[in-house]
Amino acid sequence: MNFAIVGCGFIAKKHATSIDKIDAAKLVAVCDKVPATMEFYKEKYDAKPYTKLEQVLEKEDIDVVCICTPSGFHASIAVQIAEAKKHIIVEKPIAMTIEDTNKIIDACNVNNVKLAVVHPNRFRPVVQELRKIMDRGLLGKISHASCIVNWNRNQEYYDQAPWRGTKQHDGGVLMNQAIHNLDLLLWFIGNPEQVFSMEATRFRNIEAEDVSVGTIKFDSGAIGTVEASTTVYPKNYEESLTIFGENGTVKIGGTNALYFEHLDIMDMSDYEINELKESIKADPWGTPGHQWIIEDMVNANNENRNPAVTGVDGKNALKLVLSFYESAKINQPVYY
């Protein structure tokens, strides 16, 4: 399948590298309003550069377009691509509002094109193993879960581009960093019923939040807590997900949530637990998440199925972030 990338900033290189590693995929075009940003892709991948998306869609034989622009532009670009009958892989968040998200999903449905959202943490080896544990019901009934992202993003990070840290095009730590972990929380625990959140902008000179703490009540009765920040000194400190069940406790942790920090399950022997821990340590990153998602799009097309991370999945993660924002704004619980 032939791929194009729209928006040639930092994250686009992950898409290009992943496309290059997949035999059934080829990067044929890139698009950015700043010509200089496309030189790398032209030289390394022989991708044709365009400054207008309509030129890419009209002149090139494209099957899939990867959207890597600032988040606030996702919706208008995605609708244009869908109307051109091209499949879409869009970086997180899928959009900045539910209204824009619905426009994307509706355009893809009307034009019969596939839509995948980049939530690559689902494909980390340790997360895939936890998914198997949950699918087997080994934890039993869940009482509560904890999601933590305490990272560092200094002022220089936000000053790289004028859209970073804005509410219109980027959002804060929940929208930009912790949304991946919120996606996992939803994937493992289920649908929220009620949320309450407090947030602040403590250290960074940005419009959005740099620290947030919230709680979730799920429709199952389980409780969740979320702690996220980009204020940690001097570097990333912790990314973790802990699930407490009646028959087991699991914590995925470390700086980037790559390892089983705690694994204690009634129906798993010590030998089985140790073997699983060691297998993860041997290859904690596995196949990069972006490569998983791009290859899955190829396979979804060949197998005539939905991608692994759908537009609805992206919408659910966005809705949780926006619910936290609303709760913090009104200082009241928000009901789903």
Short mmCIF file of C-alpha atoms in Angstrom, two decimals:
data_model
loop_
_atom_site.label_atom_id
_atom_site.label_comp_id
_atom_site.label_asym_id
_atom_site.label_seq_id
_atom_site.Cartn_x
_atom_site.Cartn_y
_atom_site.Cartn_z
CA MET A 1 0.00 0.00 0.00
CA ASN A 2 1.21 3.49 -0.82
CA PHE A 3 1.43 5.95 2.08
CA ALA A 4 1.61 9.71 2.39
CA ILE A 5 2.40 11.74 5.51
CA VAL A 6 0.82 15.13 6.22
CA GLY A 7 2.77 17.25 8.69
CA CYS A 8 6.51 16.64 8.80
CA GLY A 9 7.38 17.47 12.39
CA PHE A 10 8.99 15.20 15.00
CA ILE A 11 6.36 12.43 15.11
CA ALA A 12 6.31 12.04 11.30
CA LYS A 13 9.75 10.41 11.43
CA LYS A 14 8.31 7.55 13.49
CA HIS A 15 5.70 6.98 10.79
CA ALA A 16 8.29 7.11 8.00
CA THR A 17 10.66 4.72 9.79
CA SER A 18 7.81 2.29 10.44
CA ILE A 19 6.53 2.40 6.84
CA ASP A 20 10.07 1.72 5.63
CA LYS A 21 10.27 -1.44 7.77
CA ILE A 22 7.08 -2.95 6.34
CA ASP A 23 7.48 -4.84 3.05
CA ALA A 24 3.87 -4.21 2.03
CA ALA A 25 4.08 -0.45 2.58
CA LYS A 26 5.84 2.38 0.76
CA LEU A 27 6.12 6.08 1.54
CA VAL A 28 5.53 7.88 -1.75
CA ALA A 29 4.67 11.46 -0.70
CA VAL A 30 4.90 13.96 2.12
CA CYS A 31 3.07 17.23 2.66
CA ASP A 32 3.93 20.25 4.75
CA LYS A 33 3.47 23.99 4.31
CA VAL A 34 7.19 24.49 5.12
CA PRO A 35 9.23 23.00 2.25
CA ALA A 36 12.44 22.65 4.28
CA THR A 37 10.83 20.15 6.65
CA MET A 38 10.25 17.73 3.76
CA GLU A 39 13.87 17.53 2.56
CA PHE A 40 14.69 14.69 4.96
CA TYR A 41 11.89 12.49 3.57
CA LYS A 42 12.75 13.34 -0.01
CA GLU A 43 16.39 12.38 0.45
CA LYS A 44 15.99 9.33 2.68
CA TYR A 45 12.80 7.76 1.28
CA ASP A 46 12.51 9.35 -2.17
CA ALA A 47 9.11 10.69 -1.15
CA LYS A 48 7.72 13.47 -3.33
CA PRO A 49 7.17 16.74 -1.42
CA TYR A 50 3.99 18.79 -1.68
CA THR A 51 2.91 21.96 0.09
CA LYS A 52 -0.82 21.35 -0.55
CA LEU A 53 -2.74 18.25 0.47
CA GLU A 54 -5.05 18.39 -2.55
CA GLN A 55 -1.99 17.98 -4.79
CA VAL A 56 -1.02 14.79 -2.98
CA LEU A 57 -4.52 13.38 -3.24
CA GLU A 58 -4.88 14.27 -6.93
CA LYS A 59 -1.42 13.51 -8.32
CA GLU A 60 -0.28 10.49 -6.31
CA ASP A 61 -1.57 6.91 -6.14
CA ILE A 62 -2.16 6.93 -2.39
CA ASP A 63 -3.89 4.27 -0.30
CA VAL A 64 -3.30 5.58 3.23
CA VAL A 65 -2.52 9.03 4.65
CA CYS A 66 -0.87 9.48 8.05
CA ILE A 67 -1.92 12.71 9.76
CA CYS A 68 0.92 14.11 11.87
CA THR A 69 -0.10 17.77 12.07
CA PRO A 70 -0.90 19.69 15.27
CA SER A 71 -4.00 18.15 16.81
CA GLY A 72 -6.26 21.13 16.17
CA PHE A 73 -5.98 20.58 12.41
CA HIS A 74 -6.80 16.86 12.41
CA ALA A 75 -10.51 17.15 11.66
CA SER A 76 -10.43 19.33 8.54
CA ILE A 77 -7.55 17.34 7.08
CA ALA A 78 -9.11 13.95 7.88
CA VAL A 79 -12.44 14.88 6.27
CA GLN A 80 -10.62 16.00 3.11
CA ILE A 81 -8.70 12.72 2.98
CA ALA A 82 -11.81 10.60 3.59
CA GLU A 83 -13.68 12.39 0.82
CA ALA A 84 -10.79 11.47 -1.48
CA LYS A 85 -11.45 7.80 -0.56
CA LYS A 86 -8.10 7.28 1.21
CA HIS A 87 -7.64 5.37 4.47
CA ILE A 88 -6.46 7.35 7.49
CA ILE A 89 -4.01 6.88 10.34
CA VAL A 90 -4.27 9.87 12.68
CA GLU A 91 -1.98 10.74 15.56
CA LYS A 92 -3.49 11.12 19.01
CA PRO A 93 -5.65 12.79 20.04
CA ILE A 94 -8.03 12.01 17.20
CA ALA A 95 -9.24 15.64 17.43
CA MET A 96 -9.69 18.37 20.05
CA THR A 97 -13.49 18.20 20.34
CA ILE A 98 -16.17 15.50 20.17
CA GLU A 99 -17.87 17.48 17.40
CA ASP A 100 -14.74 17.34 15.24
CA THR A 101 -14.24 13.69 16.12
CA ASN A 102 -17.74 12.87 14.92
CA LYS A 103 -17.03 14.69 11.65
CA ILE A 104 -13.98 12.48 11.09
CA ILE A 105 -15.77 9.23 11.95
CA ASP A 106 -18.83 10.14 9.87
CA ALA A 107 -16.71 11.10 6.85
CA CYS A 108 -14.86 7.78 7.03
CA ASN A 109 -18.11 5.81 7.33
CA VAL A 110 -19.80 7.66 4.45
CA ASN A 111 -16.78 7.17 2.19
CA ASN A 112 -16.11 3.59 3.32
CA VAL A 113 -12.52 4.21 4.37
CA LYS A 114 -10.70 2.81 7.37
CA LEU A 115 -9.66 4.96 10.31
CA ALA A 116 -6.94 4.11 12.84
CA VAL A 117 -5.84 6.24 15.79
CA VAL A 118 -2.26 6.12 17.06
CA HIS A 119 -2.36 4.74 20.60
CA PRO A 120 0.85 2.69 20.36
CA ASN A 121 1.16 1.79 24.06
CA ARG A 122 -1.38 -0.99 23.49
CA PHE A 123 1.28 -2.90 21.56
CA ARG A 124 4.09 -2.87 24.11
CA PRO A 125 4.92 -6.49 25.04
CA VAL A 126 4.06 -6.00 28.72
CA VAL A 127 0.69 -4.45 27.84
CA GLN A 128 -0.11 -7.27 25.43
CA GLU A 129 0.64 -9.80 28.20
CA LEU A 130 -1.57 -7.91 30.64
CA ARG A 131 -4.32 -7.98 28.02
CA LYS A 132 -4.03 -11.79 27.92
CA ILE A 133 -4.21 -11.93 31.72
CA MET A 134 -7.34 -9.76 31.73
CA ASP A 135 -8.94 -11.74 28.90
CA ARG A 136 -8.42 -14.96 30.89
CA GLY A 137 -10.18 -13.36 33.87
CA LEU A 138 -7.25 -14.13 36.14
CA LEU A 139 -7.61 -10.97 38.23
CA GLY A 140 -11.28 -11.62 38.92
CA LYS A 141 -13.46 -8.68 39.92
CA ILE A 142 -11.59 -5.38 39.78
CA SER A 143 -11.74 -3.11 42.81
CA HIS A 144 -9.63 -0.20 41.56
CA ALA A 145 -6.83 0.91 39.26
CA SER A 146 -4.16 3.59 39.25
CA CYS A 147 -2.71 5.41 36.25
CA ILE A 148 0.41 7.60 36.74
CA VAL A 149 2.42 9.69 34.26
CA ASN A 150 4.95 11.86 36.07
CA TRP A 151 7.24 13.16 33.36
CA ASN A 152 9.38 16.15 32.46
CA ARG A 153 8.68 18.45 29.56
CA ASN A 154 10.69 21.63 30.08
CA GLN A 155 9.88 25.09 28.79
CA GLU A 156 12.17 24.54 25.82
CA TYR A 157 9.93 21.66 24.72
CA TYR A 158 6.87 23.90 24.69
CA ASP A 159 8.73 26.76 23.01
CA GLN A 160 9.61 24.61 19.97
CA ALA A 161 6.37 25.62 18.25
CA PRO A 162 3.70 28.25 18.96
CA TRP A 163 0.89 25.67 19.05
CA ARG A 164 2.43 23.58 21.86
CA GLY A 165 0.56 23.88 25.14
CA THR A 166 -2.37 25.76 23.60
CA LYS A 167 -5.92 24.66 24.30
CA GLN A 168 -6.96 24.95 20.66
CA HIS A 169 -4.24 22.88 19.00
CA ASP A 170 -2.44 20.81 21.64
CA GLY A 171 -3.83 20.67 25.18
CA GLY A 172 -1.83 19.93 28.29
CA VAL A 173 -0.43 16.83 29.96
CA LEU A 174 -3.73 14.92 29.83
CA MET A 175 -4.33 15.51 26.14
CA ASN A 176 -0.75 15.24 24.96
CA GLN A 177 1.01 12.73 27.21
CA ALA A 178 -1.41 10.86 29.49
CA ILE A 179 -4.09 10.21 26.86
CA HIS A 180 -2.23 7.00 25.93
CA ASN A 181 -2.52 5.78 29.51
CA LEU A 182 -6.16 6.80 29.74
CA ASP A 183 -6.73 4.73 26.60
CA LEU A 184 -5.21 1.73 28.39
CA LEU A 185 -7.33 2.36 31.48
CA LEU A 186 -10.47 2.29 29.33
CA TRP A 187 -9.22 -0.77 27.43
CA PHE A 188 -8.69 -2.74 30.64
CA ILE A 189 -11.36 -1.45 33.04
CA GLY A 190 -14.26 -0.42 30.80
CA ASN A 191 -16.64 2.53 30.51
CA PRO A 192 -16.60 5.47 32.94
CA GLU A 193 -19.75 6.54 34.74
CA GLN A 194 -18.45 9.61 36.58
CA VAL A 195 -15.21 11.63 36.81
CA PHE A 196 -13.81 14.34 39.04
CA SER A 197 -10.60 16.23 38.39
CA MET A 198 -8.38 19.06 39.59
CA GLU A 199 -5.66 20.61 37.45
CA ALA A 200 -3.15 23.46 37.50
CA THR A 201 -0.48 25.14 35.44
CA ARG A 202 2.36 25.30 37.95
CA PHE A 203 5.72 25.60 36.22
CA ARG A 204 5.37 25.88 32.43
CA ASN A 205 4.43 29.03 30.60
CA ILE A 206 1.57 27.46 28.65
CA GLU A 207 -2.18 27.94 28.33
CA ALA A 208 -3.11 24.35 29.24
CA GLU A 209 -2.42 22.30 32.39
CA ASP A 210 0.98 20.89 33.34
CA VAL A 211 -0.35 18.85 36.30
CA SER A 212 -3.65 17.00 36.78
CA VAL A 213 -5.13 14.63 39.37
CA GLY A 214 -8.47 12.92 38.90
CA THR A 215 -10.75 10.03 39.81
CA ILE A 216 -13.03 7.82 37.77
CA LYS A 217 -15.99 5.66 38.76
CA PHE A 218 -16.55 2.96 36.13
CA ASP A 219 -19.94 1.47 35.32
CA SER A 220 -18.68 -1.83 36.78
CA GLY A 221 -18.31 -0.11 40.16
CA ALA A 222 -14.50 -0.09 39.97
CA ILE A 223 -12.66 3.12 40.90
CA GLY A 224 -9.72 4.63 39.04
CA THR A 225 -7.21 7.35 39.88
CA VAL A 226 -5.17 9.38 37.39
CA GLU A 227 -2.08 11.45 38.19
CA ALA A 228 -0.27 13.22 35.36
CA SER A 229 2.34 15.96 35.09
CA THR A 230 5.11 17.39 32.95
CA THR A 231 6.63 19.25 35.91
CA VAL A 232 8.93 16.56 37.34
CA TYR A 233 12.55 17.59 37.92
CA PRO A 234 14.88 16.86 36.21
CA LYS A 235 13.62 14.09 33.89
CA ASN A 236 10.85 11.54 33.42
CA TYR A 237 10.17 9.79 36.71
CA GLU A 238 7.34 7.29 36.32
CA GLU A 239 4.78 5.90 33.93
CA SER A 240 2.69 3.14 35.47
CA LEU A 241 -0.62 1.32 35.44
CA THR A 242 -1.69 -0.73 38.45
CA ILE A 243 -4.79 -2.92 38.57
CA PHE A 244 -6.10 -4.42 41.81
CA GLY A 245 -8.36 -7.47 41.47
CA GLU A 246 -9.88 -9.95 43.88
CA ASN A 247 -7.49 -12.67 42.65
CA GLY A 248 -4.44 -10.67 41.65
CA THR A 249 -2.48 -7.43 41.61
CA VAL A 250 -0.51 -6.21 38.61
CA LYS A 251 1.67 -3.15 38.19
CA ILE A 252 3.23 -2.17 34.89
CA GLY A 253 5.87 0.41 35.69
CA GLY A 254 9.23 2.03 35.18
CA THR A 255 10.01 5.31 33.48
CA ASN A 256 8.00 4.23 30.42
CA ALA A 257 5.65 1.50 31.69
CA LEU A 258 7.64 -1.30 30.07
CA TYR A 259 7.98 -3.90 32.83
CA PHE A 260 5.97 -5.92 35.33
CA GLU A 261 6.99 -4.19 38.57
CA HIS A 262 4.52 -6.34 40.48
CA LEU A 263 2.77 -9.50 39.36
CA ASP A 264 0.94 -11.61 41.94
CA ILE A 265 -1.93 -13.75 40.66
CA MET A 266 -3.69 -16.60 42.45
CA ASP A 267 -3.83 -18.96 39.47
CA MET A 268 -0.29 -18.33 38.17
CA SER A 269 2.65 -20.26 39.64
CA ASP A 270 5.82 -18.52 40.77
CA TYR A 271 7.62 -20.18 37.87
CA GLU A 272 5.08 -18.89 35.33
CA ILE A 273 5.24 -15.38 36.80
CA ASN A 274 9.05 -15.28 36.77
CA GLU A 275 9.20 -16.61 33.22
CA LEU A 276 6.79 -13.92 32.08
CA LYS A 277 8.73 -11.16 33.83
CA GLU A 278 12.01 -12.30 32.33
CA SER A 279 10.60 -12.59 28.80
CA ILE A 280 9.46 -8.97 29.01
CA LYS A 281 12.85 -7.81 30.31
CA ALA A 282 14.56 -9.51 27.35
CA ASP A 283 12.71 -7.31 24.83
CA PRO A 284 10.70 -4.59 26.62
CA TRP A 285 9.96 -2.42 23.57
CA GLY A 286 9.25 -5.20 21.07
CA THR A 287 8.02 -4.08 17.66
CA PRO A 288 7.51 -0.28 17.81
CA GLY A 289 3.88 0.69 18.35
CA HIS A 290 3.74 2.89 15.25
CA GLN A 291 4.94 -0.05 13.15
CA TRP A 292 2.23 -2.24 14.70
CA ILE A 293 -0.47 0.29 13.82
CA ILE A 294 0.72 0.89 10.26
CA GLU A 295 1.14 -2.82 9.52
CA ASP A 296 -2.26 -3.47 11.08
CA MET A 297 -3.78 -0.95 8.65
CA VAL A 298 -2.30 -2.91 5.74
CA ASN A 299 -3.64 -6.18 7.18
CA ALA A 300 -7.04 -4.66 7.99
CA ASN A 301 -7.36 -3.61 4.35
CA ASN A 302 -6.36 -7.06 3.08
CA GLU A 303 -8.66 -8.83 5.56
CA ASN A 304 -11.55 -6.36 5.18
CA ARG A 305 -11.80 -5.63 8.91
CA ASN A 306 -11.54 -2.64 11.22
CA PRO A 307 -8.10 -1.52 12.44
CA ALA A 308 -7.01 -2.57 15.95
CA VAL A 309 -7.43 0.97 17.35
CA THR A 310 -10.55 2.48 15.80
CA GLY A 311 -11.95 5.97 15.60
CA VAL A 312 -14.38 5.06 18.38
CA ASP A 313 -11.43 4.07 20.59
CA GLY A 314 -9.85 7.44 19.88
CA LYS A 315 -13.14 9.18 20.64
CA ASN A 316 -13.47 7.36 23.99
CA ALA A 317 -10.00 8.45 25.12
CA LEU A 318 -10.68 12.03 24.03
CA LYS A 319 -14.04 12.07 25.82
CA LEU A 320 -12.34 11.05 29.07
CA VAL A 321 -9.77 13.85 28.74
CA LEU A 322 -12.48 16.41 27.97
CA SER A 323 -14.56 15.18 30.91
CA PHE A 324 -11.60 15.74 33.21
CA TYR A 325 -11.19 19.22 31.76
CA GLU A 326 -14.86 20.02 32.29
CA SER A 327 -14.79 18.74 35.86
CA ALA A 328 -11.72 20.82 36.71
CA LYS A 329 -13.36 23.88 35.15
CA ILE A 330 -16.60 23.66 37.14
CA ASN A 331 -15.04 21.99 40.23
CA GLN A 332 -17.78 19.38 40.19
CA PRO A 333 -18.12 15.73 39.18
CA VAL A 334 -19.03 15.14 35.55
CA TYR A 335 -21.40 12.31 34.68
CA TYR A 336 -21.21 10.38 31.40
#
